[in-house]
Amino acid sequence: MKAVTASAPAKLNLVLQVGRLEDGYHPLYSIFEALNMRETVRVTPCAGPSHVHTTVQLGPGSKRIEEAINALEPQQNLAVKAGERLLQEAQKRMQQARCAHNQGPRSIGDDGAAALPPGLEFEVLKRVPMAGGMAGGSADAAAALVAVNELLGLKLTMQQLLEIGAELGADVPACLMGGTSLGLRYGDQMTKLGHGQTHHWVMVLVRNGLSTPAVFKTFDTHQRGREKLPTSLRTQDRYKALGPATDLKHLLTNDLQASALEMRPDLARIMTRINHTDALAALVSGSGPTIAVLARDGEHAQQLAQTISEFADVEDCLCTHGPVVGARVETLAGPAATEKPRTDVTATEKSRTDAPATKESQTDPAATEKPCTDAPGPQEPQMLTLARTEE
């Protein structure tokens, strides 16, 4: 075992309809799109307890954010939690094997290489805004799950990874699956819809984050929860979600937006100014405060970003697109590494290779490293039911 690097995408809620609070949970009807703002996690075995170091590439304020993250205890980091969860699974399997076969403590991979490490070292490269409603922490967890699954030779299926991911957070399965997916009930029932046509976005960042629990509290205080939610995918929603931007703009919905704008007058002012541009549409991403602006194409996104970045209270604008593939192994280091091109890239993503580089893609090592075909490639289930999770 040497090292494995994996990446996972941020997510954007194209639709977020929220029901009334029931026994401490909000039922949801949500459609996610995975974006090419990818978090990268490199995992290496270590001789001591698991630890993590994070590098932040988010423009202004990155160093301050980086220092704050690295001051936290490792167990507060979702990537570490995800990796430790799989390390425990590997230890459990090894113990079962020893009891069954009276063997010594060897790895659970087919090659039976070395004993399991006491801990794991995580190097996290963050490009997704924190507390911005884009699931950056969940993407870290998704990437860590895929990387550690490969590193320890666990060979967990996508279904198994999704179930473990749901234990860590409601958005982790969406980052694992990628593409466009539907979430029903309490975020515990997901269906893969496909990749669809490419959509171009400008993600508008502001200086301070928003607490998801606080947004939901305001939402509940004003009794904004829906009495009824769809119990299955509405046909017209699939057509719009996978169609061109001119159709997608009629689908975009976020029930939490009113609460987020109420809590943050600066966001309301920015949203008003965006609505006076030629953007196709705009909405708050998840619980906010990031605002997602839909563009006609990549060039239009760049033009919008230049205009919106001049607005008061806007810290930065990032151009991105979706949908993209979910969590995947990018590189292996050591004797097991291969230098073959990936074969699981979709035709949609292949068509993007000639697109102008965005601020995010220019710094993405996954775009320059030679990825390998040894990534875990279990068939993604088209529909799955996961453990009930909170927002």
Short mmCIF file of C-alpha atoms in Angstrom, two decimals:
data_model
loop_
_atom_site.label_atom_id
_atom_site.label_comp_id
_atom_site.label_asym_id
_atom_site.label_seq_id
_atom_site.Cartn_x
_atom_site.Cartn_y
_atom_site.Cartn_z
CA MET A 1 0.00 0.00 0.00
CA LYS A 2 1.48 3.33 -1.08
CA ALA A 3 -0.97 6.18 -1.81
CA VAL A 4 -4.20 6.78 -3.67
CA THR A 5 -5.60 10.09 -4.91
CA ALA A 6 -9.32 10.50 -5.56
CA SER A 7 -11.62 13.39 -6.38
CA ALA A 8 -15.32 14.12 -5.96
CA PRO A 9 -17.56 16.90 -7.29
CA ALA A 10 -19.50 19.65 -5.59
CA LYS A 11 -23.26 19.52 -6.02
CA LEU A 12 -25.95 22.02 -6.87
CA ASN A 13 -29.63 21.57 -6.02
CA LEU A 14 -31.53 22.29 -9.22
CA VAL A 15 -34.70 21.60 -7.26
CA LEU A 16 -35.03 21.70 -3.48
CA GLN A 17 -38.59 21.33 -2.24
CA VAL A 18 -38.90 20.93 1.53
CA GLY A 19 -41.80 19.48 3.47
CA ARG A 20 -42.93 20.31 6.97
CA LEU A 21 -40.84 19.14 9.89
CA GLU A 22 -41.72 15.55 10.87
CA ASP A 23 -40.16 13.96 13.96
CA GLY A 24 -37.07 16.15 13.65
CA TYR A 25 -36.63 15.62 9.89
CA HIS A 26 -37.69 17.48 6.76
CA PRO A 27 -38.93 15.33 3.85
CA LEU A 28 -37.40 16.47 0.57
CA TYR A 29 -37.91 16.36 -3.17
CA SER A 30 -34.55 17.31 -4.63
CA ILE A 31 -32.69 17.07 -7.92
CA PHE A 32 -28.90 17.38 -7.75
CA GLU A 33 -26.37 18.21 -10.45
CA ALA A 34 -22.68 17.41 -9.89
CA LEU A 35 -20.32 20.26 -10.82
CA ASN A 36 -16.73 20.15 -12.03
CA MET A 37 -15.50 22.00 -8.95
CA ARG A 38 -13.79 18.92 -7.53
CA GLU A 39 -12.28 18.31 -4.12
CA THR A 40 -9.15 16.14 -4.17
CA VAL A 41 -8.06 13.78 -1.37
CA ARG A 42 -4.76 11.89 -1.29
CA VAL A 43 -4.60 9.05 1.25
CA THR A 44 -1.41 7.41 2.51
CA PRO A 45 -0.96 4.78 5.25
CA CYS A 46 0.79 6.12 8.34
CA ALA A 47 2.40 4.58 11.41
CA GLY A 48 0.41 6.61 13.94
CA PRO A 49 -3.12 7.93 14.42
CA SER A 50 -4.94 9.33 11.38
CA HIS A 51 -4.31 12.98 10.63
CA VAL A 52 -5.17 15.47 7.91
CA HIS A 53 -3.71 18.53 6.23
CA THR A 54 -5.87 20.79 4.08
CA THR A 55 -4.83 23.20 1.35
CA VAL A 56 -7.46 25.75 0.28
CA GLN A 57 -7.68 27.27 -3.20
CA LEU A 58 -10.62 29.65 -2.95
CA GLY A 59 -9.10 32.98 -3.89
CA PRO A 60 -9.23 35.81 -1.31
CA GLY A 61 -9.19 34.57 2.25
CA SER A 62 -7.85 31.11 1.39
CA LYS A 63 -4.97 31.25 3.85
CA ARG A 64 -7.25 32.31 6.71
CA ILE A 65 -9.68 29.47 5.95
CA GLU A 66 -6.81 27.01 5.60
CA GLU A 67 -5.40 27.90 9.02
CA ALA A 68 -8.81 27.57 10.65
CA ILE A 69 -9.42 24.14 9.12
CA ASN A 70 -5.99 22.80 10.04
CA ALA A 71 -6.48 23.94 13.64
CA LEU A 72 -9.42 21.55 14.05
CA GLU A 73 -9.12 18.07 15.49
CA PRO A 74 -8.75 15.41 12.74
CA GLN A 75 -11.93 13.63 13.83
CA GLN A 76 -13.92 16.77 13.00
CA ASN A 77 -12.94 16.39 9.34
CA LEU A 78 -15.41 14.46 7.16
CA ALA A 79 -12.63 12.98 5.03
CA VAL A 80 -11.02 11.49 8.15
CA LYS A 81 -14.38 10.21 9.41
CA ALA A 82 -14.98 8.52 6.05
CA GLY A 83 -11.53 6.96 5.92
CA GLU A 84 -11.67 5.76 9.51
CA ARG A 85 -15.04 4.17 8.83
CA LEU A 86 -13.51 2.04 6.06
CA LEU A 87 -10.40 1.29 8.10
CA GLN A 88 -12.69 -0.11 10.80
CA GLU A 89 -14.46 -2.18 8.15
CA ALA A 90 -11.12 -3.56 6.99
CA GLN A 91 -10.10 -4.42 10.57
CA LYS A 92 -13.43 -6.16 11.12
CA ARG A 93 -12.98 -8.25 7.97
CA MET A 94 -9.44 -9.16 8.90
CA GLN A 95 -10.53 -10.28 12.36
CA GLN A 96 -13.28 -12.41 10.83
CA ALA A 97 -10.78 -13.96 8.44
CA ARG A 98 -8.38 -14.76 11.26
CA CYS A 99 -11.15 -16.43 13.26
CA ALA A 100 -12.31 -18.40 10.25
CA HIS A 101 -8.94 -19.49 8.91
CA ASN A 102 -6.64 -19.04 11.91
CA GLN A 103 -4.43 -16.77 9.85
CA GLY A 104 -2.17 -13.93 10.88
CA PRO A 105 -3.09 -10.24 10.50
CA ARG A 106 -2.75 -9.71 6.76
CA SER A 107 -4.44 -7.26 4.42
CA ILE A 108 -7.91 -7.97 3.16
CA GLY A 109 -6.93 -7.45 -0.49
CA ASP A 110 -6.52 -10.40 -2.86
CA ASP A 111 -2.77 -9.91 -2.97
CA GLY A 112 -2.51 -10.37 0.81
CA ALA A 113 0.23 -7.76 0.89
CA ALA A 114 0.94 -6.01 4.21
CA ALA A 115 -0.83 -5.69 7.53
CA LEU A 116 -3.33 -2.88 7.88
CA PRO A 117 -1.84 0.49 8.91
CA PRO A 118 -2.66 1.94 12.35
CA GLY A 119 -3.89 5.12 10.72
CA LEU A 120 -4.21 7.12 7.51
CA GLU A 121 -2.76 10.42 6.35
CA PHE A 122 -5.13 12.65 4.38
CA GLU A 123 -4.08 15.54 2.14
CA VAL A 124 -7.17 17.50 1.14
CA LEU A 125 -7.20 20.11 -1.63
CA LYS A 126 -10.32 22.25 -1.28
CA ARG A 127 -11.80 24.20 -4.19
CA VAL A 128 -15.46 24.20 -3.10
CA PRO A 129 -16.62 27.12 -0.93
CA MET A 130 -17.18 26.20 2.71
CA ALA A 131 -20.61 26.68 4.29
CA GLY A 132 -21.79 27.67 0.82
CA GLY A 133 -24.52 25.10 0.20
CA MET A 134 -22.40 23.15 -2.32
CA ALA A 135 -21.45 20.09 -0.21
CA GLY A 136 -17.69 20.67 -0.15
CA GLY A 137 -17.27 18.64 3.04
CA SER A 138 -19.45 15.87 1.61
CA ALA A 139 -17.26 15.82 -1.52
CA ASP A 140 -14.21 15.35 0.75
CA ALA A 141 -15.93 12.38 2.38
CA ALA A 142 -16.92 10.89 -0.99
CA ALA A 143 -13.37 11.19 -2.34
CA ALA A 144 -11.95 9.68 0.85
CA LEU A 145 -14.33 6.71 0.64
CA VAL A 146 -13.28 5.93 -2.92
CA ALA A 147 -9.58 6.42 -2.17
CA VAL A 148 -9.52 4.27 0.98
CA ASN A 149 -11.66 1.59 -0.67
CA GLU A 150 -8.93 1.31 -3.32
CA LEU A 151 -6.01 1.68 -0.91
CA LEU A 152 -7.15 -1.14 1.40
CA GLY A 153 -8.44 -3.38 -1.37
CA LEU A 154 -11.89 -3.57 0.20
CA LYS A 155 -13.65 -3.77 -3.16
CA LEU A 156 -16.87 -2.34 -1.75
CA THR A 157 -19.59 -1.89 -4.35
CA MET A 158 -21.07 1.49 -5.19
CA GLN A 159 -24.21 0.48 -3.30
CA GLN A 160 -22.14 -0.23 -0.19
CA LEU A 161 -20.21 3.02 -0.49
CA LEU A 162 -23.46 4.96 -0.89
CA GLU A 163 -24.91 3.38 2.25
CA ILE A 164 -21.79 4.23 4.25
CA GLY A 165 -21.75 7.73 2.75
CA ALA A 166 -25.33 8.32 3.88
CA GLU A 167 -24.23 7.62 7.47
CA LEU A 168 -21.78 10.51 7.17
CA GLY A 169 -24.14 13.07 5.63
CA ALA A 170 -27.15 13.44 3.36
CA ASP A 171 -25.13 14.97 0.50
CA VAL A 172 -22.33 12.39 0.42
CA PRO A 173 -24.27 9.95 -1.85
CA ALA A 174 -24.89 12.73 -4.40
CA CYS A 175 -21.13 13.45 -4.52
CA LEU A 176 -20.41 9.74 -4.89
CA MET A 177 -22.94 9.22 -7.69
CA GLY A 178 -22.31 12.36 -9.72
CA GLY A 179 -24.31 13.17 -12.82
CA THR A 180 -27.88 14.25 -12.14
CA SER A 181 -29.83 12.47 -9.42
CA LEU A 182 -33.15 12.60 -7.63
CA GLY A 183 -33.44 12.54 -3.85
CA LEU A 184 -36.75 11.68 -2.16
CA ARG A 185 -38.16 11.45 1.36
CA TYR A 186 -35.43 12.29 3.90
CA GLY A 187 -32.60 12.20 1.39
CA ASP A 188 -32.56 8.43 1.90
CA GLN A 189 -33.93 7.42 -1.50
CA MET A 190 -31.90 8.35 -4.56
CA THR A 191 -32.26 7.67 -8.27
CA LYS A 192 -29.62 8.30 -10.92
CA LEU A 193 -31.17 10.30 -13.77
CA GLY A 194 -28.16 10.44 -16.11
CA HIS A 195 -25.73 13.14 -17.25
CA GLY A 196 -27.86 15.11 -19.70
CA GLN A 197 -26.75 18.23 -21.53
CA THR A 198 -23.97 20.48 -20.23
CA HIS A 199 -25.03 23.47 -18.14
CA HIS A 200 -22.74 26.43 -17.44
CA TRP A 201 -22.86 28.24 -14.12
CA VAL A 202 -21.35 31.18 -12.28
CA MET A 203 -21.05 30.51 -8.56
CA VAL A 204 -21.19 33.85 -6.74
CA LEU A 205 -19.33 33.82 -3.41
CA VAL A 206 -19.75 36.16 -0.46
CA ARG A 207 -17.56 36.64 2.59
CA ASN A 208 -19.48 34.88 5.35
CA GLY A 209 -21.12 31.48 5.37
CA LEU A 210 -24.60 30.44 6.50
CA SER A 211 -25.44 27.74 9.03
CA THR A 212 -27.71 25.06 7.52
CA PRO A 213 -29.49 24.41 10.87
CA ALA A 214 -30.07 28.16 11.27
CA VAL A 215 -31.61 28.42 7.80
CA PHE A 216 -33.91 25.49 8.51
CA LYS A 217 -34.90 27.07 11.84
CA THR A 218 -35.93 30.27 10.07
CA PHE A 219 -37.73 28.15 7.47
CA ASP A 220 -39.69 26.36 10.21
CA THR A 221 -40.41 29.55 12.13
CA HIS A 222 -42.21 30.94 9.10
CA GLN A 223 -43.94 27.59 8.47
CA ARG A 224 -42.71 27.43 4.89
CA GLY A 225 -42.72 23.66 4.67
CA ARG A 226 -44.90 22.09 1.97
CA GLU A 227 -47.84 19.95 3.03
CA LYS A 228 -47.30 17.51 0.15
CA LEU A 229 -44.25 16.56 -1.89
CA PRO A 230 -43.97 14.40 -5.02
CA THR A 231 -43.35 10.76 -4.17
CA SER A 232 -41.66 9.98 -7.49
CA LEU A 233 -39.91 11.81 -10.31
CA ARG A 234 -42.19 14.09 -12.27
CA THR A 235 -41.78 13.49 -16.01
CA GLN A 236 -41.43 17.17 -16.85
CA ASP A 237 -38.71 17.56 -14.21
CA ARG A 238 -36.53 14.91 -15.83
CA TYR A 239 -36.92 16.54 -19.24
CA LYS A 240 -35.93 19.97 -17.92
CA ALA A 241 -33.10 18.76 -15.67
CA LEU A 242 -31.38 16.84 -18.48
CA GLY A 243 -32.25 19.30 -21.24
CA PRO A 244 -30.66 22.56 -22.43
CA ALA A 245 -30.26 25.59 -20.18
CA THR A 246 -33.24 27.27 -21.81
CA ASP A 247 -35.43 24.46 -20.44
CA LEU A 248 -33.60 24.07 -17.14
CA LYS A 249 -34.24 27.69 -16.17
CA HIS A 250 -37.95 26.89 -15.79
CA LEU A 251 -37.19 24.10 -13.30
CA LEU A 252 -34.91 25.83 -10.79
CA THR A 253 -36.54 25.92 -7.34
CA ASN A 254 -35.22 26.33 -3.81
CA ASP A 255 -37.67 26.45 -0.90
CA LEU A 256 -34.87 27.57 1.45
CA GLN A 257 -34.04 30.63 -0.64
CA ALA A 258 -36.54 32.98 1.00
CA SER A 259 -35.17 32.12 4.46
CA ALA A 260 -31.55 32.57 3.35
CA LEU A 261 -32.27 35.94 1.74
CA GLU A 262 -34.20 37.05 4.82
CA MET A 263 -31.25 36.19 7.06
CA ARG A 264 -28.75 37.85 4.74
CA PRO A 265 -29.88 41.18 3.25
CA ASP A 266 -26.59 41.37 1.34
CA LEU A 267 -27.62 38.25 -0.61
CA ALA A 268 -30.99 39.78 -1.41
CA ARG A 269 -29.26 42.87 -2.82
CA ILE A 270 -26.91 40.75 -4.93
CA MET A 271 -29.79 38.61 -6.21
CA THR A 272 -31.72 41.73 -7.26
CA ARG A 273 -28.75 43.00 -9.26
CA ILE A 274 -28.19 39.58 -10.87
CA ASN A 275 -31.83 39.53 -11.96
CA HIS A 276 -31.16 42.74 -13.90
CA THR A 277 -28.40 41.09 -15.96
CA ASP A 278 -29.00 38.84 -18.97
CA ALA A 279 -28.47 35.68 -16.90
CA LEU A 280 -30.97 32.93 -17.72
CA ALA A 281 -31.78 32.40 -14.03
CA ALA A 282 -30.28 32.51 -10.54
CA LEU A 283 -30.98 30.81 -7.22
CA VAL A 284 -29.40 30.32 -3.83
CA SER A 285 -27.44 27.07 -3.73
CA GLY A 286 -28.91 24.81 -1.03
CA SER A 287 -28.97 26.63 2.29
CA GLY A 288 -26.68 29.31 0.88
CA PRO A 289 -25.06 31.71 0.83
CA THR A 290 -23.53 30.88 -2.57
CA ILE A 291 -25.71 32.01 -5.49
CA ALA A 292 -25.77 29.88 -8.66
CA VAL A 293 -26.25 31.82 -11.90
CA LEU A 294 -27.26 29.93 -15.03
CA ALA A 295 -25.57 31.01 -18.28
CA ARG A 296 -26.25 30.20 -21.93
CA ASP A 297 -22.76 28.78 -22.51
CA GLY A 298 -19.18 29.00 -21.29
CA GLU A 299 -18.48 32.36 -22.90
CA HIS A 300 -21.65 33.84 -21.44
CA ALA A 301 -20.63 32.52 -18.01
CA GLN A 302 -17.29 34.30 -18.24
CA GLN A 303 -19.03 37.56 -19.20
CA LEU A 304 -21.49 37.24 -16.31
CA ALA A 305 -18.68 36.48 -13.86
CA GLN A 306 -16.83 39.62 -14.91
CA THR A 307 -19.95 41.75 -14.42
CA ILE A 308 -21.14 40.22 -11.13
CA SER A 309 -17.68 40.28 -9.54
CA GLU A 310 -17.95 44.09 -9.51
CA PHE A 311 -21.11 44.04 -7.38
CA ALA A 312 -20.88 45.22 -3.78
CA ASP A 313 -20.51 42.39 -1.20
CA VAL A 314 -19.37 39.85 -3.84
CA GLU A 315 -16.07 38.24 -2.87
CA ASP A 316 -15.47 36.13 -5.98
CA CYS A 317 -17.13 34.46 -8.96
CA LEU A 318 -16.22 30.96 -10.15
CA CYS A 319 -17.21 29.55 -13.53
CA THR A 320 -18.10 25.88 -13.59
CA HIS A 321 -20.26 23.38 -15.44
CA GLY A 322 -22.18 20.16 -14.91
CA PRO A 323 -23.16 17.46 -14.79
CA VAL A 324 -19.91 15.53 -14.29
CA VAL A 325 -18.94 12.09 -13.03
CA GLY A 326 -19.00 11.34 -9.32
CA ALA A 327 -16.20 10.34 -6.98
CA ARG A 328 -13.38 8.48 -8.71
CA VAL A 329 -9.78 7.40 -8.25
CA GLU A 330 -7.45 9.76 -10.08
CA THR A 331 -3.99 8.26 -9.52
CA LEU A 332 -2.28 5.41 -7.76
CA ALA A 333 1.26 5.74 -6.46
CA GLY A 334 3.65 2.85 -6.08
CA PRO A 335 4.06 -0.54 -7.80
CA ALA A 336 0.33 -0.94 -8.43
CA ALA A 337 0.09 2.30 -10.39
CA THR A 338 -0.78 2.24 -14.06
CA GLU A 339 -0.52 4.98 -16.65
CA LYS A 340 -3.48 4.12 -18.84
CA PRO A 341 -6.15 6.68 -19.74
CA ARG A 342 -9.57 6.37 -18.12
CA THR A 343 -12.20 4.45 -20.01
CA ASP A 344 -15.18 5.51 -17.89
CA VAL A 345 -15.39 9.13 -19.05
CA THR A 346 -18.74 9.93 -20.59
CA ALA A 347 -19.20 11.34 -24.06
CA THR A 348 -20.53 14.50 -22.44
CA GLU A 349 -17.29 15.04 -20.55
CA LYS A 350 -15.17 14.23 -23.59
CA SER A 351 -16.83 17.07 -25.45
CA ARG A 352 -15.69 19.49 -22.74
CA THR A 353 -11.98 18.97 -23.20
CA ASP A 354 -11.67 21.80 -25.71
CA ALA A 355 -13.63 24.27 -23.61
CA PRO A 356 -11.84 27.34 -22.21
CA ALA A 357 -10.27 26.67 -18.82
CA THR A 358 -12.08 28.17 -15.83
CA LYS A 359 -10.42 29.49 -12.71
CA GLU A 360 -11.16 26.17 -11.04
CA SER A 361 -9.96 23.87 -13.80
CA GLN A 362 -6.68 25.73 -14.21
CA THR A 363 -5.61 24.58 -10.74
CA ASP A 364 -7.08 21.10 -10.77
CA PRO A 365 -4.33 18.47 -10.53
CA ALA A 366 -6.86 15.88 -11.61
CA ALA A 367 -6.89 17.61 -14.99
CA THR A 368 -3.12 17.18 -15.40
CA GLU A 369 -2.32 13.94 -13.59
CA LYS A 370 -2.69 10.77 -15.61
CA PRO A 371 -5.65 8.99 -14.10
CA CYS A 372 -5.82 5.23 -14.12
CA THR A 373 -8.38 2.63 -14.99
CA ASP A 374 -7.91 0.83 -11.68
CA ALA A 375 -10.52 3.08 -10.09
CA PRO A 376 -13.35 1.22 -8.39
CA GLY A 377 -15.87 0.65 -11.14
CA PRO A 378 -18.90 -1.03 -9.59
CA GLN A 379 -22.08 -0.59 -11.57
CA GLU A 380 -23.99 2.36 -10.16
CA PRO A 381 -27.48 1.40 -9.02
CA GLN A 382 -30.21 3.33 -10.80
CA MET A 383 -32.20 3.50 -7.58
CA LEU A 384 -31.17 2.94 -3.99
CA THR A 385 -32.57 3.34 -0.50
CA LEU A 386 -30.22 4.56 2.22
CA ALA A 387 -30.33 5.02 5.97
CA ARG A 388 -32.37 8.00 7.14
CA THR A 389 -30.15 11.06 7.57
CA GLU A 390 -30.52 14.62 8.78
CA GLU A 391 -29.93 17.76 6.68
#
